[in-house]
Amino acid sequence: MKLGISFQSLMQAIDLMEPEEKGQFHLELTEKIIEKLDLELAEGKDVELKDVDVDSGLLSYKGRQVLLYIKDHGSAVQSAVHSPETGNRFHVADCTKLKSMRAEGRFERYVVINDTSGDFPISGSSYFGGHLEEGIAKLKICKFCLGQLNYKGYSTGASRTEVFDQFDMEEFFATYSSFFPHMPSRKAEAAKTNYTSDWAKISSHYRVEKNFECEQCKVNLRTHRSLLHVHHINGVKSDNKPSNLKALCIDCHSKQPMHQHMLVSHSERQLINQLRKEQGILDNLGEWKELFDYADPGVHGILHACRKATLKLPEVNFYVEDSLGDIAAKIELAWPKHRFGIAISPNDIEDANNVGWQVVSISDFLENYKSQASNLRY
């Protein structure tokens, strides 16, 4: 039996988007392969502490960002289920507590997990009778970890109680999404999008009307249109009035209220900043707020520390050149006068250091920046 399929609407959409070239296309079904490890991490996987890696101060397991916790709560299982603050803390960074436990050779049964729901499977023995008990607890984050990363300025002036109480798992993973190639899973079913049936047409029209320019940072994405979104200002996805729409690059979109869960890759943020740089948007940034607006969220802890220490404003998205003037590395923050900077990619760190710069990871900087403070203040 032949199926009659019309591509008229698709071709009209292509015309509307005004591509540089029009050519042949074909449809291809692809199957996303979910690795066994990802399924295990979504549920929680038993590990030894020595098997957990540290990337830029963050905990990881075989290239995946993870949370680490002790599942066994002994006779306090029900207490942790009903009063999470009484349960074991979970870890997100190589904090002083974990370093101490590692040094002491403690061999508790650890679990790594990267589900973002905040639900932790725990177990133990009943207070009366000693039989096995299991449950789900909303465990709390380790405060030492928050301090290690200076998450949201935890160690440099922010309200620690507020940062701790309002910690959101999805927002945390999104903040550091540039550091890992694998995105965390969600156990819960994806919520309905609530977009109207004509949303694709409306959003396409709107982006054309705005000349593929982000209305917030003004970067033009005509050559990379997939990085330009259309945002509903009031959060109601069925409200498509022009006054409720705003064209935003994926970076600005992820930084909108209630959008901190958006996962943006390192390559996407670097490309956005490359275009901003080419278009002069990053020239002469003179306020800390501007740096927070344009820098990768993963280095915001560094910006909080630099501002608190009254350091000179660094440059965002700096290109380190070799002796021939070719680009050797792209680093997130730089003090060119001192040939010093911070990068997310280990390759960029190595390449920059090979041409005479001193470039470090976020964890190395946060542990030692006070010794650099006197140099970086001018």
C-alpha atoms as a printed R data frame, in Angstrom:
    type eleno elety resid chain resno      x      y      z
1   ATOM     1    CA   MET     A     1  0.000  0.000  0.000
2   ATOM     2    CA   LYS     A     2  1.339  3.412 -0.933
3   ATOM     3    CA   LEU     A     3  1.102  6.269  1.501
4   ATOM     4    CA   GLY     A     4  0.305  9.697  0.144
5   ATOM     5    CA   ILE     A     5  2.526 12.169  1.996
6   ATOM     6    CA   SER     A     6  2.558 15.866  1.194
7   ATOM     7    CA   PHE     A     7  5.608 17.966  1.993
8   ATOM     8    CA   GLN     A     8  3.905 21.219  1.004
9   ATOM     9    CA   SER     A     9  3.808 22.583  4.555
10  ATOM    10    CA   LEU     A    10  7.445 21.641  5.103
11  ATOM    11    CA   MET     A    11  8.534 23.391  1.917
12  ATOM    12    CA   GLN     A    12  6.553 26.480  2.890
13  ATOM    13    CA   ALA     A    13  8.334 26.489  6.250
14  ATOM    14    CA   ILE     A    14 11.697 26.232  4.467
15  ATOM    15    CA   ASP     A    15 10.782 29.195  2.268
16  ATOM    16    CA   LEU     A    16  9.743 31.149  5.340
17  ATOM    17    CA   MET     A    17 13.071 30.515  7.061
18  ATOM    18    CA   GLU     A    18 14.958 31.875  4.036
19  ATOM    19    CA   PRO     A    19 17.865 29.414  4.022
20  ATOM    20    CA   GLU     A    20 21.081 30.347  2.270
21  ATOM    21    CA   GLU     A    21 20.738 27.271  0.065
22  ATOM    22    CA   LYS     A    22 17.893 24.941 -0.804
23  ATOM    23    CA   GLY     A    23 18.634 21.376 -1.697
24  ATOM    24    CA   GLN     A    24 17.450 17.822 -1.557
25  ATOM    25    CA   PHE     A    25 16.597 16.255  1.748
26  ATOM    26    CA   HIS     A    26 15.599 12.851  3.007
27  ATOM    27    CA   LEU     A    27 13.865 11.578  6.095
28  ATOM    28    CA   GLU     A    28 15.708  9.125  8.258
29  ATOM    29    CA   LEU     A    29 14.545  7.380 11.391
30  ATOM    30    CA   THR     A    30 17.207  7.188 14.072
31  ATOM    31    CA   GLU     A    31 17.077  5.268 17.298
32  ATOM    32    CA   LYS     A    32 18.579  6.798 20.390
33  ATOM    33    CA   ILE     A    33 20.604  4.173 22.178
34  ATOM    34    CA   ILE     A    34 20.402  4.350 25.939
35  ATOM    35    CA   GLU     A    35 23.428  2.670 27.423
36  ATOM    36    CA   LYS     A    36 23.070  0.190 30.255
37  ATOM    37    CA   LEU     A    37 25.185  2.428 32.483
38  ATOM    38    CA   ASP     A    38 22.770  5.337 32.048
39  ATOM    39    CA   LEU     A    39 19.871  3.133 33.122
40  ATOM    40    CA   GLU     A    40 21.846  1.979 36.158
41  ATOM    41    CA   LEU     A    41 22.744  5.523 37.157
42  ATOM    42    CA   ALA     A    42 19.128  6.609 36.858
43  ATOM    43    CA   GLU     A    43 18.224  4.052 39.525
44  ATOM    44    CA   GLY     A    44 21.435  4.260 41.559
45  ATOM    45    CA   LYS     A    45 24.551  2.115 41.253
46  ATOM    46    CA   ASP     A    46 26.632  0.663 44.096
47  ATOM    47    CA   VAL     A    47 30.276  1.736 43.860
48  ATOM    48    CA   GLU     A    48 33.440  2.037 45.881
49  ATOM    49    CA   LEU     A    49 34.684  5.520 46.653
50  ATOM    50    CA   LYS     A    50 37.899  4.882 44.714
51  ATOM    51    CA   ASP     A    51 35.859  4.345 41.525
52  ATOM    52    CA   VAL     A    52 34.352  7.834 41.609
53  ATOM    53    CA   ASP     A    53 36.261 10.355 39.491
54  ATOM    54    CA   VAL     A    54 36.697 14.077 40.028
55  ATOM    55    CA   ASP     A    55 36.398 16.476 37.073
56  ATOM    56    CA   SER     A    56 37.033 20.154 37.852
57  ATOM    57    CA   GLY     A    57 36.039 19.423 41.432
58  ATOM    58    CA   LEU     A    58 32.745 17.771 40.417
59  ATOM    59    CA   LEU     A    59 32.001 14.103 41.018
60  ATOM    60    CA   SER     A    60 31.709 11.883 37.968
61  ATOM    61    CA   TYR     A    61 31.452  8.229 37.059
62  ATOM    62    CA   LYS     A    62 32.666  7.082 33.644
63  ATOM    63    CA   GLY     A    63 32.109 10.520 32.123
64  ATOM    64    CA   ARG     A    64 28.735 11.165 33.750
65  ATOM    65    CA   GLN     A    65 28.121 13.798 36.380
66  ATOM    66    CA   VAL     A    66 26.773 12.069 39.475
67  ATOM    67    CA   LEU     A    67 25.639 12.508 43.048
68  ATOM    68    CA   LEU     A    68 27.169 10.305 45.732
69  ATOM    69    CA   TYR     A    69 25.478  9.134 48.910
70  ATOM    70    CA   ILE     A    70 25.384  6.346 51.479
71  ATOM    71    CA   LYS     A    71 22.219  4.316 51.004
72  ATOM    72    CA   ASP     A    72 22.351  2.434 54.314
73  ATOM    73    CA   HIS     A    73 20.692  4.481 57.060
74  ATOM    74    CA   GLY     A    74 20.716  1.769 59.701
75  ATOM    75    CA   SER     A    75 17.758  2.104 62.040
76  ATOM    76    CA   ALA     A    76 17.083  5.691 60.919
77  ATOM    77    CA   VAL     A    77 15.398  4.815 57.604
78  ATOM    78    CA   GLN     A    78 11.916  5.994 58.510
79  ATOM    79    CA   SER     A    79 13.300  9.077 60.191
80  ATOM    80    CA   ALA     A    80 15.126 10.041 56.960
81  ATOM    81    CA   VAL     A    81 12.027  9.363 54.856
82  ATOM    82    CA   HIS     A    82  9.802 11.588 56.969
83  ATOM    83    CA   SER     A    83 12.446 14.137 58.031
84  ATOM    84    CA   PRO     A    84 15.090 14.318 55.255
85  ATOM    85    CA   GLU     A    85 17.280 16.692 57.252
86  ATOM    86    CA   THR     A    86 18.057 13.770 59.595
87  ATOM    87    CA   GLY     A    87 19.361 11.584 56.756
88  ATOM    88    CA   ASN     A    88 22.817 11.254 55.237
89  ATOM    89    CA   ARG     A    89 23.899 14.172 53.073
90  ATOM    90    CA   PHE     A    90 24.546 13.595 49.379
91  ATOM    91    CA   HIS     A    91 27.713 14.872 47.713
92  ATOM    92    CA   VAL     A    92 28.224 16.660 44.388
93  ATOM    93    CA   ALA     A    93 31.864 17.736 44.714
94  ATOM    94    CA   ASP     A    94 35.168 16.473 46.050
95  ATOM    95    CA   CYS     A    95 34.666 18.344 49.297
96  ATOM    96    CA   THR     A    96 36.749 18.259 52.470
97  ATOM    97    CA   LYS     A    97 34.384 15.679 53.960
98  ATOM    98    CA   LEU     A    98 34.913 13.233 51.092
99  ATOM    99    CA   LYS     A    99 38.649 13.831 51.091
100 ATOM   100    CA   SER     A   100 38.720 13.042 54.796
101 ATOM   101    CA   MET     A   101 36.682  9.867 54.300
102 ATOM   102    CA   ARG     A   102 38.985  8.795 51.483
103 ATOM   103    CA   ALA     A   103 42.090  9.471 53.571
104 ATOM   104    CA   GLU     A   104 40.651  7.462 56.454
105 ATOM   105    CA   GLY     A   105 39.987  4.528 54.135
106 ATOM   106    CA   ARG     A   106 36.320  4.349 55.021
107 ATOM   107    CA   PHE     A   107 34.536  1.605 53.125
108 ATOM   108    CA   GLU     A   108 30.836  2.329 53.432
109 ATOM   109    CA   ARG     A   109 28.681  1.177 50.547
110 ATOM   110    CA   TYR     A   110 28.284  4.221 48.359
111 ATOM   111    CA   VAL     A   111 25.761  4.792 45.602
112 ATOM   112    CA   VAL     A   112 26.142  7.074 42.583
113 ATOM   113    CA   ILE     A   113 23.016  8.398 40.901
114 ATOM   114    CA   ASN     A   114 22.207 11.084 38.333
115 ATOM   115    CA   ASP     A   115 18.436 11.163 38.434
116 ATOM   116    CA   THR     A   116 17.355 14.779 38.943
117 ATOM   117    CA   SER     A   117 14.080 14.129 40.761
118 ATOM   118    CA   GLY     A   118 15.704 14.473 44.186
119 ATOM   119    CA   ASP     A   119 14.386 11.054 45.245
120 ATOM   120    CA   PHE     A   120 17.026  8.849 46.869
121 ATOM   121    CA   PRO     A   121 16.357  5.131 47.460
122 ATOM   122    CA   ILE     A   122 17.554  4.308 50.980
123 ATOM   123    CA   SER     A   123 17.524  1.214 53.158
124 ATOM   124    CA   GLY     A   124 18.355 -0.017 56.635
125 ATOM   125    CA   SER     A   125 17.018 -2.131 59.453
126 ATOM   126    CA   SER     A   126 13.915 -1.469 61.493
127 ATOM   127    CA   TYR     A   127 14.377 -0.077 64.972
128 ATOM   128    CA   PHE     A   128 12.247 -2.896 66.353
129 ATOM   129    CA   GLY     A   129 12.967 -6.378 65.046
130 ATOM   130    CA   GLY     A   130 15.912 -5.530 62.802
131 ATOM   131    CA   HIS     A   131 14.214 -6.555 59.535
132 ATOM   132    CA   LEU     A   132 15.103 -4.843 56.241
133 ATOM   133    CA   GLU     A   133 13.355 -1.558 55.522
134 ATOM   134    CA   GLU     A   134 13.471  0.513 52.342
135 ATOM   135    CA   GLY     A   135 12.116  3.888 51.345
136 ATOM   136    CA   ILE     A   136 12.536  7.037 49.263
137 ATOM   137    CA   ALA     A   137 13.993 10.121 50.925
138 ATOM   138    CA   LYS     A   138 14.514 13.715 49.799
139 ATOM   139    CA   LEU     A   139 18.046 13.866 51.168
140 ATOM   140    CA   LYS     A   140 19.814 17.196 51.639
141 ATOM   141    CA   ILE     A   141 23.013 18.339 49.946
142 ATOM   142    CA   CYS     A   142 26.355 18.434 51.750
143 ATOM   143    CA   LYS     A   143 27.176 21.997 52.774
144 ATOM   144    CA   PHE     A   144 30.891 21.341 52.344
145 ATOM   145    CA   CYS     A   145 30.199 20.623 48.659
146 ATOM   146    CA   LEU     A   146 28.387 23.936 48.231
147 ATOM   147    CA   GLY     A   147 31.381 25.673 49.748
148 ATOM   148    CA   GLN     A   148 33.886 23.753 47.629
149 ATOM   149    CA   LEU     A   149 32.206 24.980 44.426
150 ATOM   150    CA   ASN     A   150 31.221 28.373 45.851
151 ATOM   151    CA   TYR     A   151 27.851 27.501 44.350
152 ATOM   152    CA   LYS     A   152 25.793 30.685 43.967
153 ATOM   153    CA   GLY     A   153 28.382 32.475 46.090
154 ATOM   154    CA   TYR     A   154 27.884 30.137 49.064
155 ATOM   155    CA   SER     A   155 31.371 30.848 50.470
156 ATOM   156    CA   THR     A   156 31.683 34.484 49.450
157 ATOM   157    CA   GLY     A   157 28.792 36.441 50.848
158 ATOM   158    CA   ALA     A   158 25.554 34.838 49.681
159 ATOM   159    CA   SER     A   159 22.902 33.747 52.167
160 ATOM   160    CA   ARG     A   160 24.063 30.227 52.948
161 ATOM   161    CA   THR     A   161 20.703 29.249 54.383
162 ATOM   162    CA   GLU     A   162 18.941 30.404 51.227
163 ATOM   163    CA   VAL     A   163 21.355 28.588 48.883
164 ATOM   164    CA   PHE     A   164 21.026 25.394 50.937
165 ATOM   165    CA   ASP     A   165 17.247 25.487 51.374
166 ATOM   166    CA   GLN     A   166 16.542 26.379 47.741
167 ATOM   167    CA   PHE     A   167 18.988 23.910 46.190
168 ATOM   168    CA   ASP     A   168 17.415 22.433 43.060
169 ATOM   169    CA   MET     A   169 18.829 19.278 41.479
170 ATOM   170    CA   GLU     A   170 17.893 20.100 37.877
171 ATOM   171    CA   GLU     A   171 19.287 23.608 38.161
172 ATOM   172    CA   PHE     A   172 22.547 22.268 39.587
173 ATOM   173    CA   PHE     A   173 23.048 19.764 36.763
174 ATOM   174    CA   ALA     A   174 22.185 22.440 34.193
175 ATOM   175    CA   THR     A   175 24.696 24.856 35.747
176 ATOM   176    CA   TYR     A   176 27.531 22.423 35.097
177 ATOM   177    CA   SER     A   177 26.199 20.849 31.882
178 ATOM   178    CA   SER     A   178 29.209 22.245 29.973
179 ATOM   179    CA   PHE     A   179 31.536 19.953 31.909
180 ATOM   180    CA   PHE     A   180 30.063 16.614 30.838
181 ATOM   181    CA   PRO     A   181 29.099 15.093 27.461
182 ATOM   182    CA   HIS     A   182 26.321 12.934 28.940
183 ATOM   183    CA   MET     A   183 23.122 14.534 30.184
184 ATOM   184    CA   PRO     A   184 21.369 13.211 33.342
185 ATOM   185    CA   SER     A   185 18.147 11.252 33.133
186 ATOM   186    CA   ARG     A   186 14.697 11.882 34.504
187 ATOM   187    CA   LYS     A   187 12.659  9.077 35.988
188 ATOM   188    CA   ALA     A   188  9.436 10.987 35.819
189 ATOM   189    CA   GLU     A   189  7.437 11.098 32.626
190 ATOM   190    CA   ALA     A   190  8.054 14.232 30.630
191 ATOM   191    CA   ALA     A   191  5.359 16.781 31.203
192 ATOM   192    CA   LYS     A   192  3.115 17.763 28.329
193 ATOM   193    CA   THR     A   193  4.551 20.676 26.433
194 ATOM   194    CA   ASN     A   194  1.235 22.573 26.309
195 ATOM   195    CA   TYR     A   195  2.328 24.260 23.084
196 ATOM   196    CA   THR     A   196 -0.440 25.014 20.607
197 ATOM   197    CA   SER     A   197 -0.650 22.965 17.416
198 ATOM   198    CA   ASP     A   198  0.516 25.927 15.322
199 ATOM   199    CA   TRP     A   199  3.475 26.772 17.570
200 ATOM   200    CA   ALA     A   200  6.117 25.705 15.032
201 ATOM   201    CA   LYS     A   201  4.697 28.126 12.476
202 ATOM   202    CA   ILE     A   202  4.303 30.951 15.002
203 ATOM   203    CA   SER     A   203  7.828 30.603 16.373
204 ATOM   204    CA   SER     A   204  9.306 30.385 12.878
205 ATOM   205    CA   HIS     A   205  7.484 33.565 11.801
206 ATOM   206    CA   TYR     A   206  8.601 35.335 14.963
207 ATOM   207    CA   ARG     A   207 12.284 34.490 14.486
208 ATOM   208    CA   VAL     A   208 12.166 35.727 10.900
209 ATOM   209    CA   GLU     A   209 10.477 38.925 12.080
210 ATOM   210    CA   LYS     A   210 13.302 39.479 14.587
211 ATOM   211    CA   ASN     A   211 15.928 38.780 11.912
212 ATOM   212    CA   PHE     A   212 17.206 35.794 13.935
213 ATOM   213    CA   GLU     A   213 18.585 38.097 16.609
214 ATOM   214    CA   CYS     A   214 18.473 37.423 20.348
215 ATOM   215    CA   GLU     A   215 16.397 40.194 21.895
216 ATOM   216    CA   GLN     A   216 18.432 40.080 25.099
217 ATOM   217    CA   CYS     A   217 22.128 39.866 24.206
218 ATOM   218    CA   LYS     A   218 21.628 40.967 20.548
219 ATOM   219    CA   VAL     A   219 23.707 38.144 19.054
220 ATOM   220    CA   ASN     A   220 22.622 37.393 15.482
221 ATOM   221    CA   LEU     A   221 22.105 33.693 14.813
222 ATOM   222    CA   ARG     A   222 21.127 33.770 11.174
223 ATOM   223    CA   THR     A   223 23.933 31.310 10.430
224 ATOM   224    CA   HIS     A   224 23.079 29.075 13.419
225 ATOM   225    CA   ARG     A   225 19.292 29.271 13.641
226 ATOM   226    CA   SER     A   226 18.825 26.191 15.805
227 ATOM   227    CA   LEU     A   227 20.434 28.133 18.668
228 ATOM   228    CA   LEU     A   228 17.649 30.739 18.656
229 ATOM   229    CA   HIS     A   229 14.523 29.927 20.672
230 ATOM   230    CA   VAL     A   230 11.227 31.745 21.163
231 ATOM   231    CA   HIS     A   231 10.466 32.254 24.841
232 ATOM   232    CA   HIS     A   232  7.049 32.736 26.476
233 ATOM   233    CA   ILE     A   233  7.593 35.611 28.894
234 ATOM   234    CA   ASN     A   234  4.788 34.696 31.307
235 ATOM   235    CA   GLY     A   235  5.560 30.975 31.126
236 ATOM   236    CA   VAL     A   236  2.187 30.099 29.577
237 ATOM   237    CA   LYS     A   237  3.058 28.163 26.424
238 ATOM   238    CA   SER     A   238 -0.403 28.552 24.945
239 ATOM   239    CA   ASP     A   239 -0.251 32.358 25.155
240 ATOM   240    CA   ASN     A   240  1.190 33.279 21.766
241 ATOM   241    CA   LYS     A   241  0.435 36.991 21.760
242 ATOM   242    CA   PRO     A   242  3.410 38.871 20.243
243 ATOM   243    CA   SER     A   243  3.735 40.845 23.479
244 ATOM   244    CA   ASN     A   244  4.345 37.551 25.324
245 ATOM   245    CA   LEU     A   245  7.056 36.295 22.971
246 ATOM   246    CA   LYS     A   246 10.776 36.960 22.997
247 ATOM   247    CA   ALA     A   247 13.484 35.587 20.708
248 ATOM   248    CA   LEU     A   248 16.379 34.360 22.838
249 ATOM   249    CA   CYS     A   249 19.597 32.522 22.112
250 ATOM   250    CA   ILE     A   250 19.817 29.197 23.911
251 ATOM   251    CA   ASP     A   251 22.249 30.681 26.449
252 ATOM   252    CA   CYS     A   252 20.012 33.615 27.402
253 ATOM   253    CA   HIS     A   253 16.968 31.330 27.367
254 ATOM   254    CA   SER     A   254 18.555 28.959 29.881
255 ATOM   255    CA   LYS     A   255 19.161 31.877 32.256
256 ATOM   256    CA   GLN     A   256 15.522 33.009 32.368
257 ATOM   257    CA   PRO     A   257 13.498 32.515 35.575
258 ATOM   258    CA   MET     A   258 12.160 28.952 35.845
259 ATOM   259    CA   HIS     A   259 14.390 27.833 32.948
260 ATOM   260    CA   GLN     A   260 17.472 26.890 34.945
261 ATOM   261    CA   HIS     A   261 16.757 23.232 34.123
262 ATOM   262    CA   MET     A   262 17.756 23.739 30.467
263 ATOM   263    CA   LEU     A   263 20.861 21.742 29.612
264 ATOM   264    CA   VAL     A   264 23.240 23.548 27.263
265 ATOM   265    CA   SER     A   265 26.432 21.892 26.065
266 ATOM   266    CA   HIS     A   266 29.901 23.412 26.281
267 ATOM   267    CA   SER     A   267 30.170 23.574 22.485
268 ATOM   268    CA   GLU     A   268 26.848 25.445 22.231
269 ATOM   269    CA   ARG     A   269 27.846 28.046 24.822
270 ATOM   270    CA   GLN     A   270 31.265 28.449 23.198
271 ATOM   271    CA   LEU     A   271 29.677 28.943 19.780
272 ATOM   272    CA   ILE     A   272 27.257 31.548 21.140
273 ATOM   273    CA   ASN     A   273 30.139 33.446 22.740
274 ATOM   274    CA   GLN     A   274 32.239 33.091 19.598
275 ATOM   275    CA   LEU     A   275 29.475 34.808 17.622
276 ATOM   276    CA   ARG     A   276 29.076 37.460 20.321
277 ATOM   277    CA   LYS     A   277 32.811 38.069 20.163
278 ATOM   278    CA   GLU     A   278 32.821 38.341 16.367
279 ATOM   279    CA   GLN     A   279 29.883 40.763 16.517
280 ATOM   280    CA   GLY     A   280 31.567 42.982 19.131
281 ATOM   281    CA   ILE     A   281 29.094 42.212 21.916
282 ATOM   282    CA   LEU     A   282 31.798 41.126 24.366
283 ATOM   283    CA   ASP     A   283 33.942 44.224 23.823
284 ATOM   284    CA   ASN     A   284 34.521 46.460 26.838
285 ATOM   285    CA   LEU     A   285 32.391 44.653 29.400
286 ATOM   286    CA   GLY     A   286 32.643 46.855 32.472
287 ATOM   287    CA   GLU     A   287 30.228 45.448 35.048
288 ATOM   288    CA   TRP     A   288 30.171 42.219 37.021
289 ATOM   289    CA   LYS     A   289 26.530 41.736 36.031
290 ATOM   290    CA   GLU     A   290 27.547 41.681 32.372
291 ATOM   291    CA   LEU     A   291 30.097 38.969 33.088
292 ATOM   292    CA   PHE     A   292 27.463 36.862 34.836
293 ATOM   293    CA   ASP     A   293 25.149 37.390 31.848
294 ATOM   294    CA   TYR     A   294 27.664 36.209 29.254
295 ATOM   295    CA   ALA     A   295 29.899 33.718 31.087
296 ATOM   296    CA   ASP     A   296 29.189 30.006 31.294
297 ATOM   297    CA   PRO     A   297 27.137 29.355 34.488
298 ATOM   298    CA   GLY     A   298 29.749 26.782 35.476
299 ATOM   299    CA   VAL     A   299 32.218 29.594 36.238
300 ATOM   300    CA   HIS     A   300 29.764 31.756 38.185
301 ATOM   301    CA   GLY     A   301 31.257 30.483 41.445
302 ATOM   302    CA   ILE     A   302 34.571 31.943 40.298
303 ATOM   303    CA   LEU     A   303 32.961 35.271 39.416
304 ATOM   304    CA   HIS     A   304 31.385 35.455 42.884
305 ATOM   305    CA   ALA     A   305 34.817 34.853 44.433
306 ATOM   306    CA   CYS     A   306 36.551 37.399 42.170
307 ATOM   307    CA   ARG     A   307 34.002 40.093 42.919
308 ATOM   308    CA   LYS     A   308 34.269 39.453 46.660
309 ATOM   309    CA   ALA     A   309 38.084 39.676 46.458
310 ATOM   310    CA   THR     A   310 37.837 42.898 44.384
311 ATOM   311    CA   LEU     A   311 39.842 41.417 41.521
312 ATOM   312    CA   LYS     A   312 40.057 43.096 38.139
313 ATOM   313    CA   LEU     A   313 37.238 42.035 35.828
314 ATOM   314    CA   PRO     A   314 38.387 39.147 33.612
315 ATOM   315    CA   GLU     A   315 37.644 38.890 29.911
316 ATOM   316    CA   VAL     A   316 34.984 36.388 28.834
317 ATOM   317    CA   ASN     A   317 35.623 33.826 26.087
318 ATOM   318    CA   PHE     A   318 39.262 34.713 25.487
319 ATOM   319    CA   TYR     A   319 41.290 33.211 22.633
320 ATOM   320    CA   VAL     A   320 44.839 32.261 23.585
321 ATOM   321    CA   GLU     A   321 47.172 32.514 20.596
322 ATOM   322    CA   ASP     A   322 50.434 30.733 19.885
323 ATOM   323    CA   SER     A   323 53.624 32.369 18.593
324 ATOM   324    CA   LEU     A   324 52.272 32.316 15.023
325 ATOM   325    CA   GLY     A   325 49.059 34.087 15.960
326 ATOM   326    CA   ASP     A   326 46.916 30.974 15.598
327 ATOM   327    CA   ILE     A   327 44.284 30.145 18.201
328 ATOM   328    CA   ALA     A   328 45.742 27.634 20.650
329 ATOM   329    CA   ALA     A   329 42.890 27.521 23.165
330 ATOM   330    CA   LYS     A   330 39.531 29.068 24.030
331 ATOM   331    CA   ILE     A   331 39.207 29.798 27.721
332 ATOM   332    CA   GLU     A   332 36.202 30.925 29.738
333 ATOM   333    CA   LEU     A   333 37.836 33.719 31.774
334 ATOM   334    CA   ALA     A   334 41.166 35.480 31.271
335 ATOM   335    CA   TRP     A   335 43.414 38.179 32.658
336 ATOM   336    CA   PRO     A   336 45.536 38.731 29.514
337 ATOM   337    CA   LYS     A   337 47.983 41.105 31.204
338 ATOM   338    CA   HIS     A   338 49.002 38.294 33.534
339 ATOM   339    CA   ARG     A   339 48.580 35.510 30.960
340 ATOM   340    CA   PHE     A   340 46.321 33.801 33.473
341 ATOM   341    CA   GLY     A   341 42.905 32.242 33.025
342 ATOM   342    CA   ILE     A   342 40.309 29.588 33.788
343 ATOM   343    CA   ALA     A   343 38.973 26.993 31.361
344 ATOM   344    CA   ILE     A   344 36.423 24.200 31.474
345 ATOM   345    CA   SER     A   345 37.959 21.898 28.872
346 ATOM   346    CA   PRO     A   346 41.069 19.974 30.014
347 ATOM   347    CA   ASN     A   347 42.342 20.208 26.425
348 ATOM   348    CA   ASP     A   348 42.096 24.001 26.463
349 ATOM   349    CA   ILE     A   349 43.913 24.097 29.808
350 ATOM   350    CA   GLU     A   350 46.746 21.955 28.455
351 ATOM   351    CA   ASP     A   351 46.991 23.791 25.130
352 ATOM   352    CA   ALA     A   352 47.050 27.222 26.784
353 ATOM   353    CA   ASN     A   353 49.719 26.154 29.257
354 ATOM   354    CA   ASN     A   354 51.819 24.783 26.394
355 ATOM   355    CA   VAL     A   355 52.092 28.281 24.882
356 ATOM   356    CA   GLY     A   356 53.194 29.995 28.071
357 ATOM   357    CA   TRP     A   357 49.927 30.785 29.834
358 ATOM   358    CA   GLN     A   358 48.875 29.688 33.301
359 ATOM   359    CA   VAL     A   359 45.360 28.321 32.907
360 ATOM   360    CA   VAL     A   360 43.653 26.310 35.640
361 ATOM   361    CA   SER     A   361 40.374 24.499 36.300
362 ATOM   362    CA   ILE     A   362 37.586 26.002 38.393
363 ATOM   363    CA   SER     A   363 38.428 23.793 41.374
364 ATOM   364    CA   ASP     A   364 42.125 24.707 41.273
365 ATOM   365    CA   PHE     A   365 41.271 28.396 41.116
366 ATOM   366    CA   LEU     A   366 38.766 28.303 43.969
367 ATOM   367    CA   GLU     A   367 41.242 26.470 46.189
368 ATOM   368    CA   ASN     A   368 44.114 28.875 45.506
369 ATOM   369    CA   TYR     A   369 42.735 32.174 44.200
370 ATOM   370    CA   LYS     A   370 43.561 34.110 47.365
371 ATOM   371    CA   SER     A   371 47.252 33.589 46.647
372 ATOM   372    CA   GLN     A   372 46.685 35.149 43.199
373 ATOM   373    CA   ALA     A   373 44.564 38.026 44.460
374 ATOM   374    CA   SER     A   374 47.338 40.596 44.814
375 ATOM   375    CA   ASN     A   375 48.379 40.094 41.169
376 ATOM   376    CA   LEU     A   376 44.880 40.035 39.687
377 ATOM   377    CA   ARG     A   377 43.703 43.258 41.298
378 ATOM   378    CA   TYR     A   378 45.389 45.388 38.628
